[in-house]
Amino acid sequence: MEVKHNNGEKHGEFVAFFNGKQAGTMTYTWAGNDKFIIDHTEVEEAYNGKGVGKEMVYKAVEYARENNLKIIPLCPFAKAMFQKNEDIRDVL
């Protein structure tokens, strides 16, 4: 699985590809210069249960760590991921 990151001035997204086909998208909105809000996660039905959403959240965490940013998970899926995985809470 590959996760690509597209960052804009106000919004961005992490897009997951499975064998070259788009499997999911996770969008975010900037909240100032040092944090972003994960507002939506969507996985294509054919890829449910394959860890696509988790990979996108972990890619967002990696990006936050590399750039000294914080994440506000408003999306229910992302929020649940942070509640379940203590190892990524350092970016909250």
PDB file of C-alpha atoms in Angstrom:
ATOM      1  CA  MET A   1       0.000   0.000   0.000  1.00  0.00           C
ATOM      2  CA  GLU A   2       1.182   3.491  -0.833  1.00  0.00           C
ATOM      3  CA  VAL A   3      -0.063   6.699   0.815  1.00  0.00           C
ATOM      4  CA  LYS A   4       0.456   9.985  -1.017  1.00  0.00           C
ATOM      5  CA  HIS A   5       0.234  13.357   0.703  1.00  0.00           C
ATOM      6  CA  ASN A   6      -1.157  16.472  -0.974  1.00  0.00           C
ATOM      7  CA  ASN A   7      -0.826  19.643   1.083  1.00  0.00           C
ATOM      8  CA  GLY A   8      -2.529  22.924   0.249  1.00  0.00           C
ATOM      9  CA  GLU A   9      -2.573  26.331   1.856  1.00  0.00           C
ATOM     10  CA  LYS A  10      -5.846  25.672   3.730  1.00  0.00           C
ATOM     11  CA  HIS A  11      -6.563  21.970   3.168  1.00  0.00           C
ATOM     12  CA  GLY A  12      -4.733  18.754   2.466  1.00  0.00           C
ATOM     13  CA  GLU A  13      -5.256  15.047   2.058  1.00  0.00           C
ATOM     14  CA  PHE A  14      -3.651  11.661   2.392  1.00  0.00           C
ATOM     15  CA  VAL A  15      -4.652   9.306  -0.412  1.00  0.00           C
ATOM     16  CA  ALA A  16      -4.070   5.556  -0.139  1.00  0.00           C
ATOM     17  CA  PHE A  17      -3.438   3.343  -3.153  1.00  0.00           C
ATOM     18  CA  PHE A  18      -3.654  -0.440  -3.108  1.00  0.00           C
ATOM     19  CA  ASN A  19      -2.053  -2.122  -6.139  1.00  0.00           C
ATOM     20  CA  GLY A  20      -2.235   1.181  -8.024  1.00  0.00           C
ATOM     21  CA  LYS A  21      -5.933   1.768  -7.331  1.00  0.00           C
ATOM     22  CA  GLN A  22      -7.239   4.465  -5.013  1.00  0.00           C
ATOM     23  CA  ALA A  23      -8.364   2.765  -1.820  1.00  0.00           C
ATOM     24  CA  GLY A  24      -9.096   5.694   0.491  1.00  0.00           C
ATOM     25  CA  THR A  25      -8.817   9.381   1.286  1.00  0.00           C
ATOM     26  CA  MET A  26      -8.326  11.252   4.535  1.00  0.00           C
ATOM     27  CA  THR A  27      -8.780  15.034   4.429  1.00  0.00           C
ATOM     28  CA  TYR A  28      -7.617  17.730   6.800  1.00  0.00           C
ATOM     29  CA  THR A  29      -7.896  21.475   7.330  1.00  0.00           C
ATOM     30  CA  TRP A  30      -5.139  23.678   8.705  1.00  0.00           C
ATOM     31  CA  ALA A  31      -5.847  25.277  12.104  1.00  0.00           C
ATOM     32  CA  GLY A  32      -3.108  27.889  12.253  1.00  0.00           C
ATOM     33  CA  ASN A  33       0.522  27.181  11.365  1.00  0.00           C
ATOM     34  CA  ASP A  34       1.224  24.369  13.818  1.00  0.00           C
ATOM     35  CA  LYS A  35      -1.819  22.062  13.771  1.00  0.00           C
ATOM     36  CA  PHE A  36      -4.297  20.466  11.431  1.00  0.00           C
ATOM     37  CA  ILE A  37      -7.738  18.957  11.861  1.00  0.00           C
ATOM     38  CA  ILE A  38      -8.441  15.519  10.397  1.00  0.00           C
ATOM     39  CA  ASP A  39     -12.025  16.048   9.301  1.00  0.00           C
ATOM     40  CA  HIS A  40     -12.899  13.056   7.121  1.00  0.00           C
ATOM     41  CA  THR A  41     -11.684   9.537   6.399  1.00  0.00           C
ATOM     42  CA  GLU A  42     -13.190   7.457   3.626  1.00  0.00           C
ATOM     43  CA  VAL A  43     -12.190   3.972   2.474  1.00  0.00           C
ATOM     44  CA  GLU A  44     -13.533   2.409  -0.712  1.00  0.00           C
ATOM     45  CA  GLU A  45     -15.828  -0.503   0.131  1.00  0.00           C
ATOM     46  CA  ALA A  46     -13.621  -3.046  -1.660  1.00  0.00           C
ATOM     47  CA  TYR A  47     -10.767  -2.193   0.734  1.00  0.00           C
ATOM     48  CA  ASN A  48     -12.632  -2.299   4.054  1.00  0.00           C
ATOM     49  CA  GLY A  49     -10.765  -4.310   6.688  1.00  0.00           C
ATOM     50  CA  LYS A  50      -7.398  -4.050   4.913  1.00  0.00           C
ATOM     51  CA  GLY A  51      -5.896  -1.386   7.202  1.00  0.00           C
ATOM     52  CA  VAL A  52      -6.249   1.456   4.688  1.00  0.00           C
ATOM     53  CA  GLY A  53      -7.629   3.969   7.197  1.00  0.00           C
ATOM     54  CA  LYS A  54      -4.989   3.045   9.756  1.00  0.00           C
ATOM     55  CA  GLU A  55      -2.192   3.559   7.224  1.00  0.00           C
ATOM     56  CA  MET A  56      -3.485   7.032   6.375  1.00  0.00           C
ATOM     57  CA  VAL A  57      -3.685   8.012  10.055  1.00  0.00           C
ATOM     58  CA  TYR A  58      -0.150   6.738  10.659  1.00  0.00           C
ATOM     59  CA  LYS A  59       1.103   8.696   7.621  1.00  0.00           C
ATOM     60  CA  ALA A  60      -0.516  11.848   9.082  1.00  0.00           C
ATOM     61  CA  VAL A  61       1.187  11.156  12.432  1.00  0.00           C
ATOM     62  CA  GLU A  62       4.536  10.698  10.666  1.00  0.00           C
ATOM     63  CA  TYR A  63       4.039  14.007   8.829  1.00  0.00           C
ATOM     64  CA  ALA A  64       3.102  15.764  12.094  1.00  0.00           C
ATOM     65  CA  ARG A  65       6.178  14.416  13.876  1.00  0.00           C
ATOM     66  CA  GLU A  66       8.541  15.370  11.060  1.00  0.00           C
ATOM     67  CA  ASN A  67       7.190  18.929  10.983  1.00  0.00           C
ATOM     68  CA  ASN A  68       6.584  19.495  14.717  1.00  0.00           C
ATOM     69  CA  LEU A  69       2.814  19.755  14.236  1.00  0.00           C
ATOM     70  CA  LYS A  70      -0.205  18.724  16.292  1.00  0.00           C
ATOM     71  CA  ILE A  71      -3.315  16.886  15.094  1.00  0.00           C
ATOM     72  CA  ILE A  72      -6.927  17.487  16.105  1.00  0.00           C
ATOM     73  CA  PRO A  73      -8.896  14.347  15.139  1.00  0.00           C
ATOM     74  CA  LEU A  74     -12.508  15.434  14.576  1.00  0.00           C
ATOM     75  CA  CYS A  75     -13.263  12.579  12.191  1.00  0.00           C
ATOM     76  CA  PRO A  76     -14.779   9.683  14.207  1.00  0.00           C
ATOM     77  CA  PHE A  77     -12.422   7.124  12.644  1.00  0.00           C
ATOM     78  CA  ALA A  78      -9.271   9.151  13.342  1.00  0.00           C
ATOM     79  CA  LYS A  79     -10.491   9.930  16.867  1.00  0.00           C
ATOM     80  CA  ALA A  80     -10.993   6.199  17.525  1.00  0.00           C
ATOM     81  CA  MET A  81      -7.501   5.431  16.196  1.00  0.00           C
ATOM     82  CA  PHE A  82      -5.947   7.887  18.667  1.00  0.00           C
ATOM     83  CA  GLN A  83      -8.001   6.419  21.522  1.00  0.00           C
ATOM     84  CA  LYS A  84      -6.884   2.854  20.670  1.00  0.00           C
ATOM     85  CA  ASN A  85      -3.180   3.557  20.003  1.00  0.00           C
ATOM     86  CA  GLU A  86      -1.205   5.230  22.790  1.00  0.00           C
ATOM     87  CA  ASP A  87       1.937   5.289  20.648  1.00  0.00           C
ATOM     88  CA  ILE A  88       0.554   8.067  18.405  1.00  0.00           C
ATOM     89  CA  ARG A  89      -0.916  10.362  21.051  1.00  0.00           C
ATOM     90  CA  ASP A  90       2.240  12.496  21.236  1.00  0.00           C
ATOM     91  CA  VAL A  91       0.923  14.544  18.286  1.00  0.00           C
ATOM     92  CA  LEU A  92      -2.433  15.394  19.890  1.00  0.00           C
TER      93      LEU A  92
END
